[in-house]
Coordinates of C-alpha atoms and ligand atoms in Angstrom, one line a residue:
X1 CA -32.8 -5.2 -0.1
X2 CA -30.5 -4.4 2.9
X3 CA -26.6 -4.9 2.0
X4 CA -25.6 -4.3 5.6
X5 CA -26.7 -7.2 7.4
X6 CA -24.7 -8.2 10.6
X7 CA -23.5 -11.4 9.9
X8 CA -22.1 -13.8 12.5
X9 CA -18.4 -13.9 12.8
X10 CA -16.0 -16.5 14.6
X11 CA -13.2 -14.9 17.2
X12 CA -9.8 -14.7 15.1
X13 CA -7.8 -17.0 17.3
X14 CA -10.3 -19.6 17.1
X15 CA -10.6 -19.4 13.4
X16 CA -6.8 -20.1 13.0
X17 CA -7.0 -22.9 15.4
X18 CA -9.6 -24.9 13.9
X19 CA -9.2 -24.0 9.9
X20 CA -6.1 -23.3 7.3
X21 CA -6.8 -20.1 4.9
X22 CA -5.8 -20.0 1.2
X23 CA -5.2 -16.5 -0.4
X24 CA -5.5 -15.5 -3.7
X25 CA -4.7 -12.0 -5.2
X26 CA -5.5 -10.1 -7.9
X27 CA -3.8 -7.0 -8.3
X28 CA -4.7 -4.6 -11.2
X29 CA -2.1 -1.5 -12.0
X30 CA -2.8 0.9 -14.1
X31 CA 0.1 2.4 -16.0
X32 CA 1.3 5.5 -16.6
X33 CA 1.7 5.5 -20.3
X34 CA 0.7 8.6 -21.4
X35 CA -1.5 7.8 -24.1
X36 CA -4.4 5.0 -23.9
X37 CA -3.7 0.5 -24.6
X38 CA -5.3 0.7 -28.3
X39 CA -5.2 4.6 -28.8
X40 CA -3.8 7.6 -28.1
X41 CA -6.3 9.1 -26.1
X42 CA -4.6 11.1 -22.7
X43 CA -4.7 9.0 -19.8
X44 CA -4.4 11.9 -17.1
X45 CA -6.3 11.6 -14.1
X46 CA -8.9 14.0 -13.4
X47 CA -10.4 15.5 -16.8
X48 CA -13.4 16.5 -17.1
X49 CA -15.7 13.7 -18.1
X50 CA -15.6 12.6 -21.4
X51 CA -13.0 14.7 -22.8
X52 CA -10.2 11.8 -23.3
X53 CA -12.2 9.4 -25.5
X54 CA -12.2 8.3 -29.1
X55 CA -13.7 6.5 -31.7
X56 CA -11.5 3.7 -30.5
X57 CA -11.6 3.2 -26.6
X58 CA -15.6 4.5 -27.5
X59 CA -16.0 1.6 -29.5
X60 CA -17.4 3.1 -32.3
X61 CA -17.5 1.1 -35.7
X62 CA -14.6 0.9 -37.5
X63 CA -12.2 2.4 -35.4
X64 CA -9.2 -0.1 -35.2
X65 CA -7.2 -0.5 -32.1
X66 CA -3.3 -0.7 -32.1
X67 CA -1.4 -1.5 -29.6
X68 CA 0.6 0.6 -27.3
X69 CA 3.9 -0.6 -27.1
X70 CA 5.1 1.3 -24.1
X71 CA 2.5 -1.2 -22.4
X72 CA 3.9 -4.5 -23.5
X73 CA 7.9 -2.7 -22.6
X74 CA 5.9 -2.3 -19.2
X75 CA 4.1 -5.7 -19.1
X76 CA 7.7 -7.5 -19.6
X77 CA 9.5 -5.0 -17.4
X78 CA 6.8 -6.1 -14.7
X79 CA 6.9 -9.9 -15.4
X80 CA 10.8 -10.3 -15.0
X81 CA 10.7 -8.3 -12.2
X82 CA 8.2 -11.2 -10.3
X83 CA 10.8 -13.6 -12.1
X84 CA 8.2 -14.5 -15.0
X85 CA 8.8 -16.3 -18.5
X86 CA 7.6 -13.9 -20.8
X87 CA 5.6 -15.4 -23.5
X88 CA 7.5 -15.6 -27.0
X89 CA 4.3 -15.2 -28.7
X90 CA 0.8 -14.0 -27.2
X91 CA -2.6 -13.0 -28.0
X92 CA -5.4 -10.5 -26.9
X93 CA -8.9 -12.0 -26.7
X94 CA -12.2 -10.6 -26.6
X95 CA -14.1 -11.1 -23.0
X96 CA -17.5 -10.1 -24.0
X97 CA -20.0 -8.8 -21.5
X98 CA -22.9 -6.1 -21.5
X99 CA -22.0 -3.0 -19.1
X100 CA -22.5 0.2 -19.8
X101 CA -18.6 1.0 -18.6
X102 CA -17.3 -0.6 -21.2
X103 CA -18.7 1.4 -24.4
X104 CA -17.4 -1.9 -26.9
X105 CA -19.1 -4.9 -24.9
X106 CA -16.2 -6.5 -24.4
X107 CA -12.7 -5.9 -23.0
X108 CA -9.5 -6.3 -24.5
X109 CA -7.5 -9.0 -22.3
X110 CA -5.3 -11.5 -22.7
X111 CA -7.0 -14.9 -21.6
X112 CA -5.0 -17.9 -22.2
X113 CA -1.8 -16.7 -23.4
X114 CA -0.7 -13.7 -20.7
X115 CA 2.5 -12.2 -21.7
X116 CA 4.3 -12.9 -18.4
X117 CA 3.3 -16.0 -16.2
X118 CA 5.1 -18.7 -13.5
X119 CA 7.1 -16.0 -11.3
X120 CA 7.0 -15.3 -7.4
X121 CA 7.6 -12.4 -5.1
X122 CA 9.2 -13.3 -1.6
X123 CA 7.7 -11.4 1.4
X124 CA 8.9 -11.1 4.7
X125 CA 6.0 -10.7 7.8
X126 CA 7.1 -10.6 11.6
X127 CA 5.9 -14.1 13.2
X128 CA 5.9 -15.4 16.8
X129 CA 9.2 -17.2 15.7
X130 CA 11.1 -14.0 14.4
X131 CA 11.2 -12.9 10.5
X132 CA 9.7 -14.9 8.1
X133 CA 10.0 -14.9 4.6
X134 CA 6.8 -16.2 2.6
X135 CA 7.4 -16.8 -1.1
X136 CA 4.0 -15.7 -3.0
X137 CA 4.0 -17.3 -6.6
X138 CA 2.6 -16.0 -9.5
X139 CA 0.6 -17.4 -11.7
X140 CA 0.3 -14.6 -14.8
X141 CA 0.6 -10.7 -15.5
X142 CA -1.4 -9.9 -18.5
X143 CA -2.2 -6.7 -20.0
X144 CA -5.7 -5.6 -20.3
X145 CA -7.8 -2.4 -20.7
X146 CA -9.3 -0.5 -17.8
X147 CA -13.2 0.7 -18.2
X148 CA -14.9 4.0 -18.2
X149 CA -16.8 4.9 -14.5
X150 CA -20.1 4.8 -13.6
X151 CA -21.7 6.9 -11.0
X152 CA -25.1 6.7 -9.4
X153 CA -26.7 9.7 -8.9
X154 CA -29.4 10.8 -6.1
X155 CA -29.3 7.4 -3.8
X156 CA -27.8 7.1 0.0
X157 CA -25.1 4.6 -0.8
X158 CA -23.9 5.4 -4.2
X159 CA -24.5 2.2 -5.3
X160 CA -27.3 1.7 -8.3
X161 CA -29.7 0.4 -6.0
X162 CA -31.9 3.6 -4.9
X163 CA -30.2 5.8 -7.4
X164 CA -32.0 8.2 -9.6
X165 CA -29.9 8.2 -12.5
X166 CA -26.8 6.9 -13.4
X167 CA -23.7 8.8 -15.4
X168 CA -20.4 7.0 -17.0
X169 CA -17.3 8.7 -17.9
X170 CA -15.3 7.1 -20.4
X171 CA -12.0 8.7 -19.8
X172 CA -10.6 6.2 -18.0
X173 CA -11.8 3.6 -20.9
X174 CA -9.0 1.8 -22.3
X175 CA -6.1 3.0 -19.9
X176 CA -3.8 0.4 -20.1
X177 CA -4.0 -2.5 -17.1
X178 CA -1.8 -4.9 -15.8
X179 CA -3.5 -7.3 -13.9
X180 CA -1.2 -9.7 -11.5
X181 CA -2.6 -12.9 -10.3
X182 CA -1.4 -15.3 -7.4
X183 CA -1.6 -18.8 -8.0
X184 CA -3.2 -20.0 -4.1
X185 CA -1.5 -18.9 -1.6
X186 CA -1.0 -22.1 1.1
X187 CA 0.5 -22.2 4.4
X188 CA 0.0 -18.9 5.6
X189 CA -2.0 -19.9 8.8
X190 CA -3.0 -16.7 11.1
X191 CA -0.6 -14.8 9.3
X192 CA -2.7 -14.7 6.4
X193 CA -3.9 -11.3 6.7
X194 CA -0.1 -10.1 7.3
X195 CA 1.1 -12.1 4.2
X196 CA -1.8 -10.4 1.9
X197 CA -0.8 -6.9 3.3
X198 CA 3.2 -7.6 2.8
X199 CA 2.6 -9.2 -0.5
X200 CA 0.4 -5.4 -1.5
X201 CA 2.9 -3.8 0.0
X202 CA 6.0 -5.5 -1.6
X203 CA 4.8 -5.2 -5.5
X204 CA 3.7 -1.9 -5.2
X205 CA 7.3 -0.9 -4.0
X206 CA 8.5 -3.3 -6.7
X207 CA 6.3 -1.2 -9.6
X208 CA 7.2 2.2 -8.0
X209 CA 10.7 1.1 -8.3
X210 CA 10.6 0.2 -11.8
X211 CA 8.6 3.6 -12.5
X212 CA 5.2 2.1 -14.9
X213 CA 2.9 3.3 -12.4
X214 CA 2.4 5.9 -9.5
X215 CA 0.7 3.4 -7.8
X216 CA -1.6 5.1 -5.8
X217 CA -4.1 3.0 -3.7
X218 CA -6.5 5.9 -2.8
X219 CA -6.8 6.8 -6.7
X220 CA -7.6 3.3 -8.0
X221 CA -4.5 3.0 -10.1
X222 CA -3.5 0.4 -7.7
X223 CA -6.2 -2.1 -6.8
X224 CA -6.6 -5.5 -5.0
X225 CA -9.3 -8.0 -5.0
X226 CA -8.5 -10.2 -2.2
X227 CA -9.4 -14.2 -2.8
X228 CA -9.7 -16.0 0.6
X229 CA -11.3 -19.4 1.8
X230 CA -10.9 -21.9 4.4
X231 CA -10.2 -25.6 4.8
X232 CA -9.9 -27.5 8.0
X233 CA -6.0 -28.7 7.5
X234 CA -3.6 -28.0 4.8
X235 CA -3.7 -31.4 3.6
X236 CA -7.7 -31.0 2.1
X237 CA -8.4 -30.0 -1.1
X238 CA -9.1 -25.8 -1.3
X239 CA -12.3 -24.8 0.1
X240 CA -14.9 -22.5 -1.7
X241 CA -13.6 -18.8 -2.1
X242 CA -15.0 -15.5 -1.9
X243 CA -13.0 -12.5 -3.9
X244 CA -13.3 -9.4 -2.3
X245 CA -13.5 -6.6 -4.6
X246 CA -11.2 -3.3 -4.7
X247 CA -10.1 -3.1 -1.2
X248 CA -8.2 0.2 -1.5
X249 CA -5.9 0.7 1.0
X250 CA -2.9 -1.6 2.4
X251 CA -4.6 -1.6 5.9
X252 CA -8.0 -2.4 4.4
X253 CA -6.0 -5.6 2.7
X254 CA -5.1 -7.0 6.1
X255 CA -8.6 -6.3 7.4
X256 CA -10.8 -7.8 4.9
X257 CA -9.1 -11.0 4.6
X258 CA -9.0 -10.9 8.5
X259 CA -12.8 -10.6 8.2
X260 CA -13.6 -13.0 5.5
X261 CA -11.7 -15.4 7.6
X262 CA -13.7 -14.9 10.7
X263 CA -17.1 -14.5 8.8
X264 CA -16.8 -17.8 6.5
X265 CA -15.6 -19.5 9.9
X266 CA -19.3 -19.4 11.1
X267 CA -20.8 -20.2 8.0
X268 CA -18.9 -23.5 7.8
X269 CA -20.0 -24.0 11.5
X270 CA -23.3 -23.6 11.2
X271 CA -23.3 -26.5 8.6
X272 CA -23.7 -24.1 5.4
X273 CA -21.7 -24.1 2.5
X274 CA -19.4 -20.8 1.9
X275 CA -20.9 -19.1 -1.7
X276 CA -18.3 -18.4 -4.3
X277 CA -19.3 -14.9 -5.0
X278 CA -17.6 -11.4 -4.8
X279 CA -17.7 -9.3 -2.2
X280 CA -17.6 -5.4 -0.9
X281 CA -15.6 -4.3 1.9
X282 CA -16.7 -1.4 3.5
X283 CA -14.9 0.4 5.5
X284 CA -16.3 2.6 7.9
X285 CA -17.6 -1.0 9.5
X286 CA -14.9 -2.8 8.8
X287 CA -17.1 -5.4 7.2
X288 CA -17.8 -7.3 3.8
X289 CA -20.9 -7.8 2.2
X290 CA -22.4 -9.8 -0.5
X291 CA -21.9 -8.5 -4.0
X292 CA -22.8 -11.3 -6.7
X293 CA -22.5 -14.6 -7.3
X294 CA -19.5 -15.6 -9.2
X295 CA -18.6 -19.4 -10.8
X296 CA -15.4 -20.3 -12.5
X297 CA -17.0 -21.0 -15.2
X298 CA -18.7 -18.1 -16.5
X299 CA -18.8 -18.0 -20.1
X300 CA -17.4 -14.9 -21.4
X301 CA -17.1 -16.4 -24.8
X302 CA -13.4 -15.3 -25.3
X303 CA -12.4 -15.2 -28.6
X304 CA -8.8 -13.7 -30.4
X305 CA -8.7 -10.5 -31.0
X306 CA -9.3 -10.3 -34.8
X307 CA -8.3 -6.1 -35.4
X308 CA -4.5 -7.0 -33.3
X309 CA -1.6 -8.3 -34.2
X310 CA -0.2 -11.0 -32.0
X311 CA 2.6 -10.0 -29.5
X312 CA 5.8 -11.9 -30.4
X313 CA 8.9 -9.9 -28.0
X314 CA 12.3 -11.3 -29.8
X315 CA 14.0 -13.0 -27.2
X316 CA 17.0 -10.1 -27.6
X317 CA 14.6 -7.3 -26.4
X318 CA 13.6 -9.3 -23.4
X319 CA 16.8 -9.9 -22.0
X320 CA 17.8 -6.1 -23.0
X321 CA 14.8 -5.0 -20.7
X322 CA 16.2 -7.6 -18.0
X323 CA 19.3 -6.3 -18.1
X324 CA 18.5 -2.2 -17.4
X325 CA 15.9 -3.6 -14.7
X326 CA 16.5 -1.5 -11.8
X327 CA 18.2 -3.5 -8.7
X328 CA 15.6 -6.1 -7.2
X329 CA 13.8 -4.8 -4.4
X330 CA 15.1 -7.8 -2.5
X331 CA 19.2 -7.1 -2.8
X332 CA 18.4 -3.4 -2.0
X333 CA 16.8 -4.2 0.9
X334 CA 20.2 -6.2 1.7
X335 CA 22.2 -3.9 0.4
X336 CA 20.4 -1.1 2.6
X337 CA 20.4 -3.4 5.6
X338 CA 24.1 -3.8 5.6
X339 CA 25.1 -0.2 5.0
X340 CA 22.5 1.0 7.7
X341 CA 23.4 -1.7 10.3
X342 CA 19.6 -3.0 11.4
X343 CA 17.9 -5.8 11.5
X344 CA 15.9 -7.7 9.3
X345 CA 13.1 -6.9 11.4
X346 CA 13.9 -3.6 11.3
X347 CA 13.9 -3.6 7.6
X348 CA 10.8 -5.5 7.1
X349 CA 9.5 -2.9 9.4
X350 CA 10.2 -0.3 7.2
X351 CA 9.4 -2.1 4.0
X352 CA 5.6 -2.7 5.4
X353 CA 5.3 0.8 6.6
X354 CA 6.1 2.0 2.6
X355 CA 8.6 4.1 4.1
X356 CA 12.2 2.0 2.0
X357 CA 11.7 5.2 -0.6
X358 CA 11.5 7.8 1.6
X359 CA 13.9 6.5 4.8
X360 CA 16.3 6.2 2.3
X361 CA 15.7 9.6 0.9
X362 CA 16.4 11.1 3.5
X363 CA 19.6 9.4 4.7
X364 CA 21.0 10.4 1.8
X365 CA 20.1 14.1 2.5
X366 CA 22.6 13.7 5.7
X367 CA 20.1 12.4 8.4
X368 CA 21.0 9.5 10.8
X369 CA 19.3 6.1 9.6
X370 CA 17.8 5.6 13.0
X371 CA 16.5 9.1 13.1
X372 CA 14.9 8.7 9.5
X373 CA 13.0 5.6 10.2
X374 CA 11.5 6.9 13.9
X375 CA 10.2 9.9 11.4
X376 CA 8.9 7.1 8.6
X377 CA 7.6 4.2 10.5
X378 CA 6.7 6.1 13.7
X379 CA 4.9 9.4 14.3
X380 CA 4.7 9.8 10.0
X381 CA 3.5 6.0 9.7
X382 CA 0.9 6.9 12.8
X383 CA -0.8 9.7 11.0
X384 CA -0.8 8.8 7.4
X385 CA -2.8 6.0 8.5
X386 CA -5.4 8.0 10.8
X387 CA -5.7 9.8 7.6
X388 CA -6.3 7.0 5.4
X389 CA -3.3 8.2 3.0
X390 CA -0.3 6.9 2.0
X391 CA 3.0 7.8 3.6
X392 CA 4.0 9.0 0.3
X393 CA 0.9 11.4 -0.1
X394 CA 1.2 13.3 3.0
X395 CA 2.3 17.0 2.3
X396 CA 5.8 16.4 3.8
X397 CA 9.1 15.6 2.0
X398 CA 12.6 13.4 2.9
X399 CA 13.5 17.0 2.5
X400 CA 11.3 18.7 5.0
X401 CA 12.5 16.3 7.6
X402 CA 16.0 15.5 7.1
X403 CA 16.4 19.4 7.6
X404 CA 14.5 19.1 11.0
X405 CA 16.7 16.4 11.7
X406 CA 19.4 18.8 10.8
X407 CA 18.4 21.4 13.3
X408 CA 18.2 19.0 16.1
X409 CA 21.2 17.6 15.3
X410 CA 22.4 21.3 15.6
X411 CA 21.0 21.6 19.0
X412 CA 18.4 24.4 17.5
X413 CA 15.8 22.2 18.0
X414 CA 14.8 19.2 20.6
X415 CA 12.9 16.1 20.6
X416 CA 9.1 18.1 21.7
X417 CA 10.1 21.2 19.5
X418 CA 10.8 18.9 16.1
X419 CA 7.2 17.2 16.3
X420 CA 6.0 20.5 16.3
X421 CA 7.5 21.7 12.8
X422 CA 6.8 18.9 11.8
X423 CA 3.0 19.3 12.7
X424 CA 3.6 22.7 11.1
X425 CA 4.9 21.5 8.1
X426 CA 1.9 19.0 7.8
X427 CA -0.7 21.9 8.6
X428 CA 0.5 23.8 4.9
X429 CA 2.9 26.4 7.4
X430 CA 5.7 25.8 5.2
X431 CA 8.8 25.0 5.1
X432 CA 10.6 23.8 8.7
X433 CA 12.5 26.7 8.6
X434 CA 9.6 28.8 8.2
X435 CA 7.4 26.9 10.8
X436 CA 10.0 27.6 13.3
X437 CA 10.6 31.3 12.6
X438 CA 6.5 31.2 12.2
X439 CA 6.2 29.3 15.5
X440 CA 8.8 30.6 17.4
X441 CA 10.3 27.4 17.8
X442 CA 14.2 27.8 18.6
X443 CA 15.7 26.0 21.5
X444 CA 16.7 28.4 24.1
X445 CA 20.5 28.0 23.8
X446 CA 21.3 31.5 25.9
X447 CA 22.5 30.4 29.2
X448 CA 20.6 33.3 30.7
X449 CA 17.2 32.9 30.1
X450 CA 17.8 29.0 31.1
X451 CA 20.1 30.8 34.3
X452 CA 16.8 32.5 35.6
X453 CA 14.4 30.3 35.3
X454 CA 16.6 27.5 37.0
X455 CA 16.6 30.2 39.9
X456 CA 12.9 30.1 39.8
X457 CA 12.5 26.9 40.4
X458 CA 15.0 26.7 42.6
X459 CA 13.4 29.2 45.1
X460 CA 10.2 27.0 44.5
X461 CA 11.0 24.5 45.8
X462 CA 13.9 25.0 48.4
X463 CA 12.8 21.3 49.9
X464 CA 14.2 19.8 46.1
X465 CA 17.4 21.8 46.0
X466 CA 18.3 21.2 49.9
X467 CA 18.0 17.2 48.5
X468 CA 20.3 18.0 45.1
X469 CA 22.7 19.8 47.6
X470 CA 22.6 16.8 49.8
X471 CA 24.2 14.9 47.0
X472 CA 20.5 12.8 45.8
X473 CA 21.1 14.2 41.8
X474 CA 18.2 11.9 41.3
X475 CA 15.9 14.9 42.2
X476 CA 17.3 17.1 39.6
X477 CA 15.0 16.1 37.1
X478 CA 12.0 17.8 39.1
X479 CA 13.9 21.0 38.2
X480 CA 14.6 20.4 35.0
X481 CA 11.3 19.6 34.4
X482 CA 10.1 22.8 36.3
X483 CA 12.2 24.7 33.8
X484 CA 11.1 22.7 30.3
X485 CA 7.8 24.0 31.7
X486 CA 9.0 27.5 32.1
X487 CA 10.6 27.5 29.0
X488 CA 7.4 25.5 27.2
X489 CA 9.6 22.9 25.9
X490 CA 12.3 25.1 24.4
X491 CA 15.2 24.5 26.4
X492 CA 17.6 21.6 26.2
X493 CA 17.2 19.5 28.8
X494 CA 21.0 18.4 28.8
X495 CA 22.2 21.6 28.7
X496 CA 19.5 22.6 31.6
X497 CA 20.5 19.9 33.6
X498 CA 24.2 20.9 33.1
X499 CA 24.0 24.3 34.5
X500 CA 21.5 23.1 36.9
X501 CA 24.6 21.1 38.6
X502 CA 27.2 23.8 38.3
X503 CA 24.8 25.9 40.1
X504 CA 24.4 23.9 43.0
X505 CA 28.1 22.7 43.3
X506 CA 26.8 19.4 42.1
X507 CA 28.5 16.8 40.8
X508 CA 27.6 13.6 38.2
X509 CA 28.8 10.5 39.4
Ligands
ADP1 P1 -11.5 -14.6 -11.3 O1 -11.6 -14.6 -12.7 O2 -12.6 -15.3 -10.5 O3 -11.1 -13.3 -10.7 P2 -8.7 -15.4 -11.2 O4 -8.1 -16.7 -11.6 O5 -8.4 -14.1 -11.9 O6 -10.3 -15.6 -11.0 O7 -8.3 -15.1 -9.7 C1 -8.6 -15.9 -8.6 C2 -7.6 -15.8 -7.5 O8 -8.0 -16.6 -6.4 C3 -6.2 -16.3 -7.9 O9 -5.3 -15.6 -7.2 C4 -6.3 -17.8 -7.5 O10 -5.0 -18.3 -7.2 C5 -7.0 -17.7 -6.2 N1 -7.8 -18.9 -5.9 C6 -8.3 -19.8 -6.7 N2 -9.0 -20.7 -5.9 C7 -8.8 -20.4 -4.6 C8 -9.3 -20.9 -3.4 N3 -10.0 -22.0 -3.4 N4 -9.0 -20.3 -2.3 C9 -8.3 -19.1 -2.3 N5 -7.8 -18.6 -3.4 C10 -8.1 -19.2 -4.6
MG2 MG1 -9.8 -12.0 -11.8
ZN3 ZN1 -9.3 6.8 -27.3

């Protein structure tokens, strides 16, 4: 069986000409409680394989499950936060299914009665009419159990299909989940993929904020199955969907619903019907490919789960947890907009990039806003993403570069000579401080040095000066740029250009 055929895609434009998409997402966090949902197994990442397991999340008989109640604090936290109801009385359930991930044969979920449900998270995506905010409702948050982690051993893919042998590891079995659902998502037209991204982007910001999670993408404690289908105007009931599985990275969120869009585009024009099915996005090739079929009603013969109590938070500890929420991510970013003076482009900007956290950060080490977020969003942004890591992840700090802002803002260092401690600091050199003793990075500040080589270049070109002389100041910049190349990049240009004048008698007008 080949799981990489080339399918037929539709161009992007004409896709959002001729058909309305619908999103759906399903967003699972894991928590960082520090012990398991039903046990108190260790949840940290990275143990040895099978070392954080009991009779409980093993499924072994007897062992009886209780319920961690640092989860549900979480769970509610989470659900007012989207603006939820939070259920005064709820249930887990039994979802029963054969795999061997999940030692019991069924999971732990809640099913018809999720703790949190009917809230919405506003988003705000740049559009060809300026900033515009999409308001993503949602339909439930419920807790749930994570499962264990199969690997197949000795095939090309590492899926089960030419493996030798297959291994689980159960540690992660039972780490508690919080799995976030969209009701459909209308409306969106070609900013679909955008919206999906913004909407990833926005609640992870929002969990990071209220600190249940690290939230990180790369290690799966953050995932997104991305729901998508296509109708010919909004006015037609929803078309058939596809749910594209654990798409782990924010970029890959935009690209795979871009991609399902453009790939169930010519199968509706070719006359067949789009398969409700899930879906694997790959991507090295940017593409998705069939996983298995998938109908709503699959019968997982849920059930109450007889060995729990049922979850009944008095309506005084609720409103206690709303009231120490931390501030909505929506009035900081108005709050933040305000104090820093930029646009709401500018903001949303920021928010996409991931970089609200760390821009602010570093303001509040002493760096200029504006400076901060060309660091974040710009050259930071740029290469977190050719790495395929989050801004958050690469090995620089809001420390590390509000002090290189700090040294240019001291004149010790210039535009070209702070993207190279930066570099440094990113290549493990160190500190700044110690990338530019390391490097040898200081801005030439001693007039002589700058003195000499302005006399260099000069003499090189007599032609230049004669036209400088002349009164044309437009042709300094050939000599300061003769000297910046002297000095490889180490002089100030202002202060080159400066002496440069009072040399020749020169002046500004
Ligand atoms: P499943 O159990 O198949 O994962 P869920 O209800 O958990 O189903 O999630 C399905 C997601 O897809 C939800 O976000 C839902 O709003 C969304 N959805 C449902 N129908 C459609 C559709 N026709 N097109 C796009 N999204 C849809
Ligand atoms: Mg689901
Ligand atoms: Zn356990």
């Amino acid at each position: 069986m080949s799981t990489h055929v080339a399918e037929t895609v539709v161009d992007y434009d004409d896709v959002v000409a001729r058909f309305d998409p619908v999103l759906g997402l399903e967003v699972h966090v894991e928590l960082g409680t520090v012990t398991k949902m039903f046990c108190g197994c260790p949840t940290e990442f990275g143990a040895a394989p099978n070392t954080q397991v009991c009779p409980v999340c093993l499924g072994l008989p007897g062992a009886l499950p209780a319920v961690n109640a640092v989860a549900v604090e979480s769970a509610i936290r989470i659900g007012l936060a989207l603006h939820c109801s939070i259920a005064e009385w709820c249930r887990f359930a039994r979802k029963n299914y054969f795999y061997p991930d999940m030692p019991k044969n069924f999971q732990t979920s809640q099913y018809d009665e999720p703790i949190a449900f009917d809230g919405y998270l506003d988003v705000e995506v740049e559009t060809d009419e300026g900033m515009r905010t999409f308001r993503i409702e949602i339909e439930r948050a419920h807790m749930e159990e994570d499962t264990g982690k199969t690997s197949h051993q000795g095939g090309a893919t590492g899926r089960i299909h030419g493996a030798d042998y297959s291994l689980v590891d159960y540690n992660r079995a039972g780490i508690p989940l919080i799995e976030i659902v969209t009701k459909p998502v209308p409306d969106t037209g070609k900013y679909a993929p955008e919206v999906a991204r913004a909407y990833v982007t926005a609640l992870r910001e929002l969990l990071r904020g209220l600190g249940v999670s690290d939230v990180k993408m790369e290690q799966g404690s953050l995932r997104c199955d991305a729901n998508v289908s296509l109708r010919l105007t909004s006015s037609d009931p929803l078309g058939t969907r596809t749910e594209t599985k654990n798409v782990n990275s924010l970029r890959s969120v935009e690209r795979a619903v871009r991609y399902e869009m453009t790939r169930q585009a010519a199968v509706l024009d070719s006359g067949a019907r789009v398969v409700q099915e899930t879906r694997h996005w790959h991507e090295d090739t940017g593409v998705t490919t069939s996983g298995r079929e998938k109908s709503d009603a699959e019968d997982y013969r849920y059930f109450p789960e007889p060995d729990l109590v049922p979850i009944a938070p008095s309506r005084e500890w609720v409103e206690e947890l709303r009231a120490a929420l931390p501030e909505n991510p929506a009035v900081r970013q108005t709050r933040l907009k305000g104090a820093w003076g930029i646009s709401d482009f500018e903001m949303a900007s920021v928010v996409n990039a991931g970089a609200l956290d760390l821009v602010e950060d570093t303001v509040a080490l002493g760096s200029d806003q504006g400076a901060a977020r060309k660091w974040w969003t710009g050259e930071l942004a740029r290469i977190a993403n050719e790495q395929g890591v989050e801004l958050q992840d690469l090995p620089i700090t809001a420390t590390d570069v509000a002090r290189v802002e700090a040294l240019v803002g001291a004149g010790a260092l210039n535009d070209k000579l702070a993207r190279q401690v930066i570099e440094g600091v990113l290549a493990g050199e160190g500190t700044p401080d110690e990338v530019v003793a390391s490097r040898g990075l200081a801005v030439v500040s001693d007039d002589g040095p700058l003195l000499a080589a302005i006399d260099d270049a000069l003499a090189a070109a007599p032609d230049v000066a004669e036209k400088i002389r002349g009164g044309k100041v437009a042709a300094a910049g050939a000599i300061v740029g003769a000297v910046m190349k002297a000095t490889r990049g180490q002089a100030d240009a202002a202060r080159v250009r400066a002496l440069l004048l009072e040399r020749l008698d020169v002046t500004e007008d």
